[in-house]
Amino acid sequence: KNLTYILFLYTFLNIHKLMKRTFAVIVAILGLTFLASAQPKAVGVRIGNGIDLSYEQCLGGLNFLEFEGGLDGYNGNNLHLDGVYNFMIATPDWTSAGSWGFYGGPGAGLAIVNVPDSEGASVFAGVVGNLGLEYTFNIPLQISLDLRPRLMFGNNNVWTDGIFSFGIGVRYAF
């Protein structure tokens, strides 16, 4: 009888621990999902030295990550991917409607480039910078103007096409 009681108690405590862990995991997942969905985001396009698909993810406060990928070059046959951590430098109050932001930050880039003097495509990797001005309207629309210096290395070469790329971005902010 005592052995049965001990086994029952042992089983109950183990199930109780498992339920506590399961509950903690569920709360953590729901909390992270809530935090991720609560952060402002923006998706759209950036037109500069080519056309890019653009995604912004705020990190709390005013700083944000920006990811862009698209076709580069004047003939559109180079593919690139950039990731930049942007710091909000200033938020001037120039208008009563909408909001302005002056930002900049460092990042990294990866590109597949068709080099004219070689056979086929070459992979380049390097550093990317960003300096820009954005305006977010009272509706979920954001426009930006930025300068994106990029220094890419690969295949014993330096990719110089678009070292200083000016761009105009249009994004849906949500």
PDB file of C-alpha atoms in Angstrom:
ATOM      1  CA  LYS A   1       0.000   0.000   0.000  1.00  0.00           C
ATOM      2  CA  ASN A   2       2.818   2.426   0.870  1.00  0.00           C
ATOM      3  CA  LEU A   3       4.680   1.479  -2.324  1.00  0.00           C
ATOM      4  CA  THR A   4       1.577   2.232  -4.410  1.00  0.00           C
ATOM      5  CA  TYR A   5       1.196   5.585  -2.667  1.00  0.00           C
ATOM      6  CA  ILE A   6       4.886   6.419  -3.283  1.00  0.00           C
ATOM      7  CA  LEU A   7       4.636   5.441  -6.977  1.00  0.00           C
ATOM      8  CA  PHE A   8       1.474   7.521  -7.362  1.00  0.00           C
ATOM      9  CA  LEU A   9       3.125  10.522  -5.712  1.00  0.00           C
ATOM     10  CA  TYR A  10       6.286  10.121  -7.831  1.00  0.00           C
ATOM     11  CA  THR A  11       4.234   9.907 -11.043  1.00  0.00           C
ATOM     12  CA  PHE A  12       2.100  12.909 -10.040  1.00  0.00           C
ATOM     13  CA  LEU A  13       5.173  15.047  -9.277  1.00  0.00           C
ATOM     14  CA  ASN A  14       6.833  14.134 -12.584  1.00  0.00           C
ATOM     15  CA  ILE A  15       3.669  14.963 -14.530  1.00  0.00           C
ATOM     16  CA  HIS A  16       3.410  18.202 -12.560  1.00  0.00           C
ATOM     17  CA  LYS A  17       7.023  19.129 -13.493  1.00  0.00           C
ATOM     18  CA  LEU A  18       6.355  18.270 -17.127  1.00  0.00           C
ATOM     19  CA  MET A  19       3.210  20.411 -17.123  1.00  0.00           C
ATOM     20  CA  LYS A  20       5.107  23.329 -15.557  1.00  0.00           C
ATOM     21  CA  ARG A  21       7.822  23.071 -18.229  1.00  0.00           C
ATOM     22  CA  THR A  22       5.245  22.784 -21.009  1.00  0.00           C
ATOM     23  CA  PHE A  23       3.378  25.793 -19.642  1.00  0.00           C
ATOM     24  CA  ALA A  24       6.626  27.797 -19.423  1.00  0.00           C
ATOM     25  CA  VAL A  25       7.511  26.922 -23.032  1.00  0.00           C
ATOM     26  CA  ILE A  26       4.028  27.884 -24.265  1.00  0.00           C
ATOM     27  CA  VAL A  27       4.163  31.211 -22.388  1.00  0.00           C
ATOM     28  CA  ALA A  28       7.637  31.941 -23.817  1.00  0.00           C
ATOM     29  CA  ILE A  29       6.527  31.169 -27.385  1.00  0.00           C
ATOM     30  CA  LEU A  30       3.384  33.291 -27.058  1.00  0.00           C
ATOM     31  CA  GLY A  31       5.368  36.128 -25.481  1.00  0.00           C
ATOM     32  CA  LEU A  32       7.992  36.128 -28.232  1.00  0.00           C
ATOM     33  CA  THR A  33       5.271  35.965 -30.882  1.00  0.00           C
ATOM     34  CA  PHE A  34       3.502  38.917 -29.272  1.00  0.00           C
ATOM     35  CA  LEU A  35       6.736  40.937 -29.088  1.00  0.00           C
ATOM     36  CA  ALA A  36       7.631  40.160 -32.706  1.00  0.00           C
ATOM     37  CA  SER A  37       4.196  41.143 -33.940  1.00  0.00           C
ATOM     38  CA  ALA A  38       4.181  44.300 -31.795  1.00  0.00           C
ATOM     39  CA  GLN A  39       7.337  45.690 -33.443  1.00  0.00           C
ATOM     40  CA  PRO A  40       6.782  47.966 -36.442  1.00  0.00           C
ATOM     41  CA  LYS A  41       7.745  46.576 -39.832  1.00  0.00           C
ATOM     42  CA  ALA A  42       7.846  47.849 -43.401  1.00  0.00           C
ATOM     43  CA  VAL A  43       8.021  46.105 -46.782  1.00  0.00           C
ATOM     44  CA  GLY A  44       8.484  47.670 -50.183  1.00  0.00           C
ATOM     45  CA  VAL A  45      10.982  48.506 -52.897  1.00  0.00           C
ATOM     46  CA  ARG A  46      14.144  50.587 -53.189  1.00  0.00           C
ATOM     47  CA  ILE A  47      15.178  51.935 -56.559  1.00  0.00           C
ATOM     48  CA  GLY A  48      18.801  52.944 -56.917  1.00  0.00           C
ATOM     49  CA  ASN A  49      21.521  51.222 -58.891  1.00  0.00           C
ATOM     50  CA  GLY A  50      18.947  48.547 -59.716  1.00  0.00           C
ATOM     51  CA  ILE A  51      15.748  47.531 -57.961  1.00  0.00           C
ATOM     52  CA  ASP A  52      15.535  45.859 -54.543  1.00  0.00           C
ATOM     53  CA  LEU A  53      12.854  44.287 -52.414  1.00  0.00           C
ATOM     54  CA  SER A  54      13.122  45.845 -48.976  1.00  0.00           C
ATOM     55  CA  TYR A  55      12.150  44.738 -45.449  1.00  0.00           C
ATOM     56  CA  GLU A  56      12.561  46.735 -42.228  1.00  0.00           C
ATOM     57  CA  GLN A  57      12.159  45.371 -38.704  1.00  0.00           C
ATOM     58  CA  CYS A  58      12.210  47.723 -35.703  1.00  0.00           C
ATOM     59  CA  LEU A  59      14.165  46.469 -32.718  1.00  0.00           C
ATOM     60  CA  GLY A  60      12.395  48.432 -30.039  1.00  0.00           C
ATOM     61  CA  GLY A  61      13.037  52.106 -29.667  1.00  0.00           C
ATOM     62  CA  LEU A  62      13.875  53.684 -33.010  1.00  0.00           C
ATOM     63  CA  ASN A  63      16.722  51.467 -34.286  1.00  0.00           C
ATOM     64  CA  PHE A  64      15.892  48.961 -37.013  1.00  0.00           C
ATOM     65  CA  LEU A  65      17.260  46.202 -39.206  1.00  0.00           C
ATOM     66  CA  GLU A  66      16.959  46.613 -42.952  1.00  0.00           C
ATOM     67  CA  PHE A  67      17.270  43.714 -45.395  1.00  0.00           C
ATOM     68  CA  GLU A  68      17.296  44.217 -49.144  1.00  0.00           C
ATOM     69  CA  GLY A  69      17.820  41.933 -52.058  1.00  0.00           C
ATOM     70  CA  GLY A  70      17.561  42.471 -55.744  1.00  0.00           C
ATOM     71  CA  LEU A  71      19.161  43.071 -59.073  1.00  0.00           C
ATOM     72  CA  ASP A  72      22.127  45.394 -59.329  1.00  0.00           C
ATOM     73  CA  GLY A  73      24.085  46.957 -62.105  1.00  0.00           C
ATOM     74  CA  TYR A  74      23.064  48.980 -65.068  1.00  0.00           C
ATOM     75  CA  ASN A  75      22.208  45.879 -67.091  1.00  0.00           C
ATOM     76  CA  GLY A  76      20.408  44.182 -64.176  1.00  0.00           C
ATOM     77  CA  ASN A  77      22.378  40.928 -64.239  1.00  0.00           C
ATOM     78  CA  ASN A  78      23.974  41.101 -60.774  1.00  0.00           C
ATOM     79  CA  LEU A  79      22.163  39.764 -57.707  1.00  0.00           C
ATOM     80  CA  HIS A  80      22.830  41.077 -54.194  1.00  0.00           C
ATOM     81  CA  LEU A  81      21.656  40.753 -50.602  1.00  0.00           C
ATOM     82  CA  ASP A  82      22.326  43.446 -47.969  1.00  0.00           C
ATOM     83  CA  GLY A  83      21.653  43.571 -44.242  1.00  0.00           C
ATOM     84  CA  VAL A  84      22.110  46.826 -42.318  1.00  0.00           C
ATOM     85  CA  TYR A  85      21.663  47.733 -38.647  1.00  0.00           C
ATOM     86  CA  ASN A  86      20.384  51.322 -38.715  1.00  0.00           C
ATOM     87  CA  PHE A  87      20.589  53.742 -35.788  1.00  0.00           C
ATOM     88  CA  MET A  88      18.023  56.521 -35.719  1.00  0.00           C
ATOM     89  CA  ILE A  89      20.254  59.597 -35.520  1.00  0.00           C
ATOM     90  CA  ALA A  90      17.529  62.232 -35.293  1.00  0.00           C
ATOM     91  CA  THR A  91      13.754  62.545 -35.558  1.00  0.00           C
ATOM     92  CA  PRO A  92      13.134  66.156 -36.592  1.00  0.00           C
ATOM     93  CA  ASP A  93       9.670  67.595 -36.002  1.00  0.00           C
ATOM     94  CA  TRP A  94       9.308  69.351 -39.353  1.00  0.00           C
ATOM     95  CA  THR A  95       5.596  68.698 -39.849  1.00  0.00           C
ATOM     96  CA  SER A  96       2.583  68.158 -37.649  1.00  0.00           C
ATOM     97  CA  ALA A  97       1.476  65.126 -39.684  1.00  0.00           C
ATOM     98  CA  GLY A  98       3.622  62.019 -40.092  1.00  0.00           C
ATOM     99  CA  SER A  99       7.143  61.521 -38.781  1.00  0.00           C
ATOM    100  CA  TRP A 100      10.663  62.152 -40.082  1.00  0.00           C
ATOM    101  CA  GLY A 101      13.751  60.102 -39.355  1.00  0.00           C
ATOM    102  CA  PHE A 102      17.433  60.575 -40.137  1.00  0.00           C
ATOM    103  CA  TYR A 103      19.303  57.263 -39.829  1.00  0.00           C
ATOM    104  CA  GLY A 104      22.541  55.491 -40.623  1.00  0.00           C
ATOM    105  CA  GLY A 105      24.376  52.300 -39.883  1.00  0.00           C
ATOM    106  CA  PRO A 106      26.775  49.529 -40.838  1.00  0.00           C
ATOM    107  CA  GLY A 107      26.021  46.230 -42.477  1.00  0.00           C
ATOM    108  CA  ALA A 108      27.179  43.395 -44.672  1.00  0.00           C
ATOM    109  CA  GLY A 109      26.487  42.400 -48.240  1.00  0.00           C
ATOM    110  CA  LEU A 110      26.740  39.408 -50.528  1.00  0.00           C
ATOM    111  CA  ALA A 111      26.588  39.584 -54.320  1.00  0.00           C
ATOM    112  CA  ILE A 112      26.698  37.296 -57.332  1.00  0.00           C
ATOM    113  CA  VAL A 113      28.286  39.357 -60.081  1.00  0.00           C
ATOM    114  CA  ASN A 114      28.835  38.678 -63.763  1.00  0.00           C
ATOM    115  CA  VAL A 115      32.350  40.042 -64.209  1.00  0.00           C
ATOM    116  CA  PRO A 116      32.884  40.984 -67.882  1.00  0.00           C
ATOM    117  CA  ASP A 117      36.520  39.783 -68.119  1.00  0.00           C
ATOM    118  CA  SER A 118      35.936  36.359 -66.540  1.00  0.00           C
ATOM    119  CA  GLU A 119      33.890  33.300 -67.327  1.00  0.00           C
ATOM    120  CA  GLY A 120      30.559  33.180 -65.548  1.00  0.00           C
ATOM    121  CA  ALA A 121      29.596  34.706 -62.236  1.00  0.00           C
ATOM    122  CA  SER A 122      31.708  35.472 -59.171  1.00  0.00           C
ATOM    123  CA  VAL A 123      30.660  35.695 -55.542  1.00  0.00           C
ATOM    124  CA  PHE A 124      31.557  38.889 -53.702  1.00  0.00           C
ATOM    125  CA  ALA A 125      31.167  39.712 -49.997  1.00  0.00           C
ATOM    126  CA  GLY A 126      31.853  42.916 -48.154  1.00  0.00           C
ATOM    127  CA  VAL A 127      30.734  45.796 -46.007  1.00  0.00           C
ATOM    128  CA  VAL A 128      27.777  48.070 -46.571  1.00  0.00           C
ATOM    129  CA  GLY A 129      26.873  51.405 -45.019  1.00  0.00           C
ATOM    130  CA  ASN A 130      23.646  53.332 -45.028  1.00  0.00           C
ATOM    131  CA  LEU A 131      22.760  56.989 -44.495  1.00  0.00           C
ATOM    132  CA  GLY A 132      19.227  58.127 -45.152  1.00  0.00           C
ATOM    133  CA  LEU A 133      16.200  60.275 -44.498  1.00  0.00           C
ATOM    134  CA  GLU A 134      12.701  58.798 -44.245  1.00  0.00           C
ATOM    135  CA  TYR A 135       9.189  60.112 -43.882  1.00  0.00           C
ATOM    136  CA  THR A 136       6.332  57.987 -42.582  1.00  0.00           C
ATOM    137  CA  PHE A 137       2.897  59.383 -43.389  1.00  0.00           C
ATOM    138  CA  ASN A 138      -0.105  59.135 -41.061  1.00  0.00           C
ATOM    139  CA  ILE A 139      -1.265  56.386 -43.400  1.00  0.00           C
ATOM    140  CA  PRO A 140       0.866  53.201 -43.590  1.00  0.00           C
ATOM    141  CA  LEU A 141       3.183  54.616 -46.265  1.00  0.00           C
ATOM    142  CA  GLN A 142       6.879  55.369 -45.875  1.00  0.00           C
ATOM    143  CA  ILE A 143       9.255  57.007 -48.353  1.00  0.00           C
ATOM    144  CA  SER A 144      13.021  57.286 -48.011  1.00  0.00           C
ATOM    145  CA  LEU A 145      16.073  58.708 -49.724  1.00  0.00           C
ATOM    146  CA  ASP A 146      19.424  57.146 -48.878  1.00  0.00           C
ATOM    147  CA  LEU A 147      23.078  56.748 -49.768  1.00  0.00           C
ATOM    148  CA  ARG A 148      24.377  53.184 -49.612  1.00  0.00           C
ATOM    149  CA  PRO A 149      28.169  52.846 -49.941  1.00  0.00           C
ATOM    150  CA  ARG A 150      29.221  49.265 -50.621  1.00  0.00           C
ATOM    151  CA  LEU A 151      32.716  47.754 -50.786  1.00  0.00           C
ATOM    152  CA  MET A 152      32.712  44.153 -52.022  1.00  0.00           C
ATOM    153  CA  PHE A 153      35.621  41.738 -52.433  1.00  0.00           C
ATOM    154  CA  GLY A 154      35.841  38.442 -54.270  1.00  0.00           C
ATOM    155  CA  ASN A 155      37.626  36.521 -57.016  1.00  0.00           C
ATOM    156  CA  ASN A 156      40.779  38.605 -56.394  1.00  0.00           C
ATOM    157  CA  ASN A 157      38.761  41.665 -57.404  1.00  0.00           C
ATOM    158  CA  VAL A 158      36.985  44.628 -55.886  1.00  0.00           C
ATOM    159  CA  TRP A 159      33.459  45.127 -57.164  1.00  0.00           C
ATOM    160  CA  THR A 160      33.166  48.822 -57.986  1.00  0.00           C
ATOM    161  CA  ASP A 161      29.797  48.893 -59.743  1.00  0.00           C
ATOM    162  CA  GLY A 162      27.573  50.967 -57.464  1.00  0.00           C
ATOM    163  CA  ILE A 163      30.069  51.861 -54.712  1.00  0.00           C
ATOM    164  CA  PHE A 164      27.941  54.929 -53.916  1.00  0.00           C
ATOM    165  CA  SER A 165      24.371  53.982 -54.640  1.00  0.00           C
ATOM    166  CA  PHE A 166      21.683  56.592 -54.072  1.00  0.00           C
ATOM    167  CA  GLY A 167      18.215  55.156 -53.683  1.00  0.00           C
ATOM    168  CA  ILE A 168      14.579  56.050 -53.242  1.00  0.00           C
ATOM    169  CA  GLY A 169      12.453  53.665 -51.210  1.00  0.00           C
ATOM    170  CA  VAL A 170       8.697  53.258 -50.970  1.00  0.00           C
ATOM    171  CA  ARG A 171       7.385  50.930 -48.267  1.00  0.00           C
ATOM    172  CA  TYR A 172       4.158  49.805 -46.679  1.00  0.00           C
ATOM    173  CA  ALA A 173       4.631  50.374 -42.926  1.00  0.00           C
ATOM    174  CA  PHE A 174       2.683  48.161 -40.537  1.00  0.00           C
TER     175      PHE A 174
END
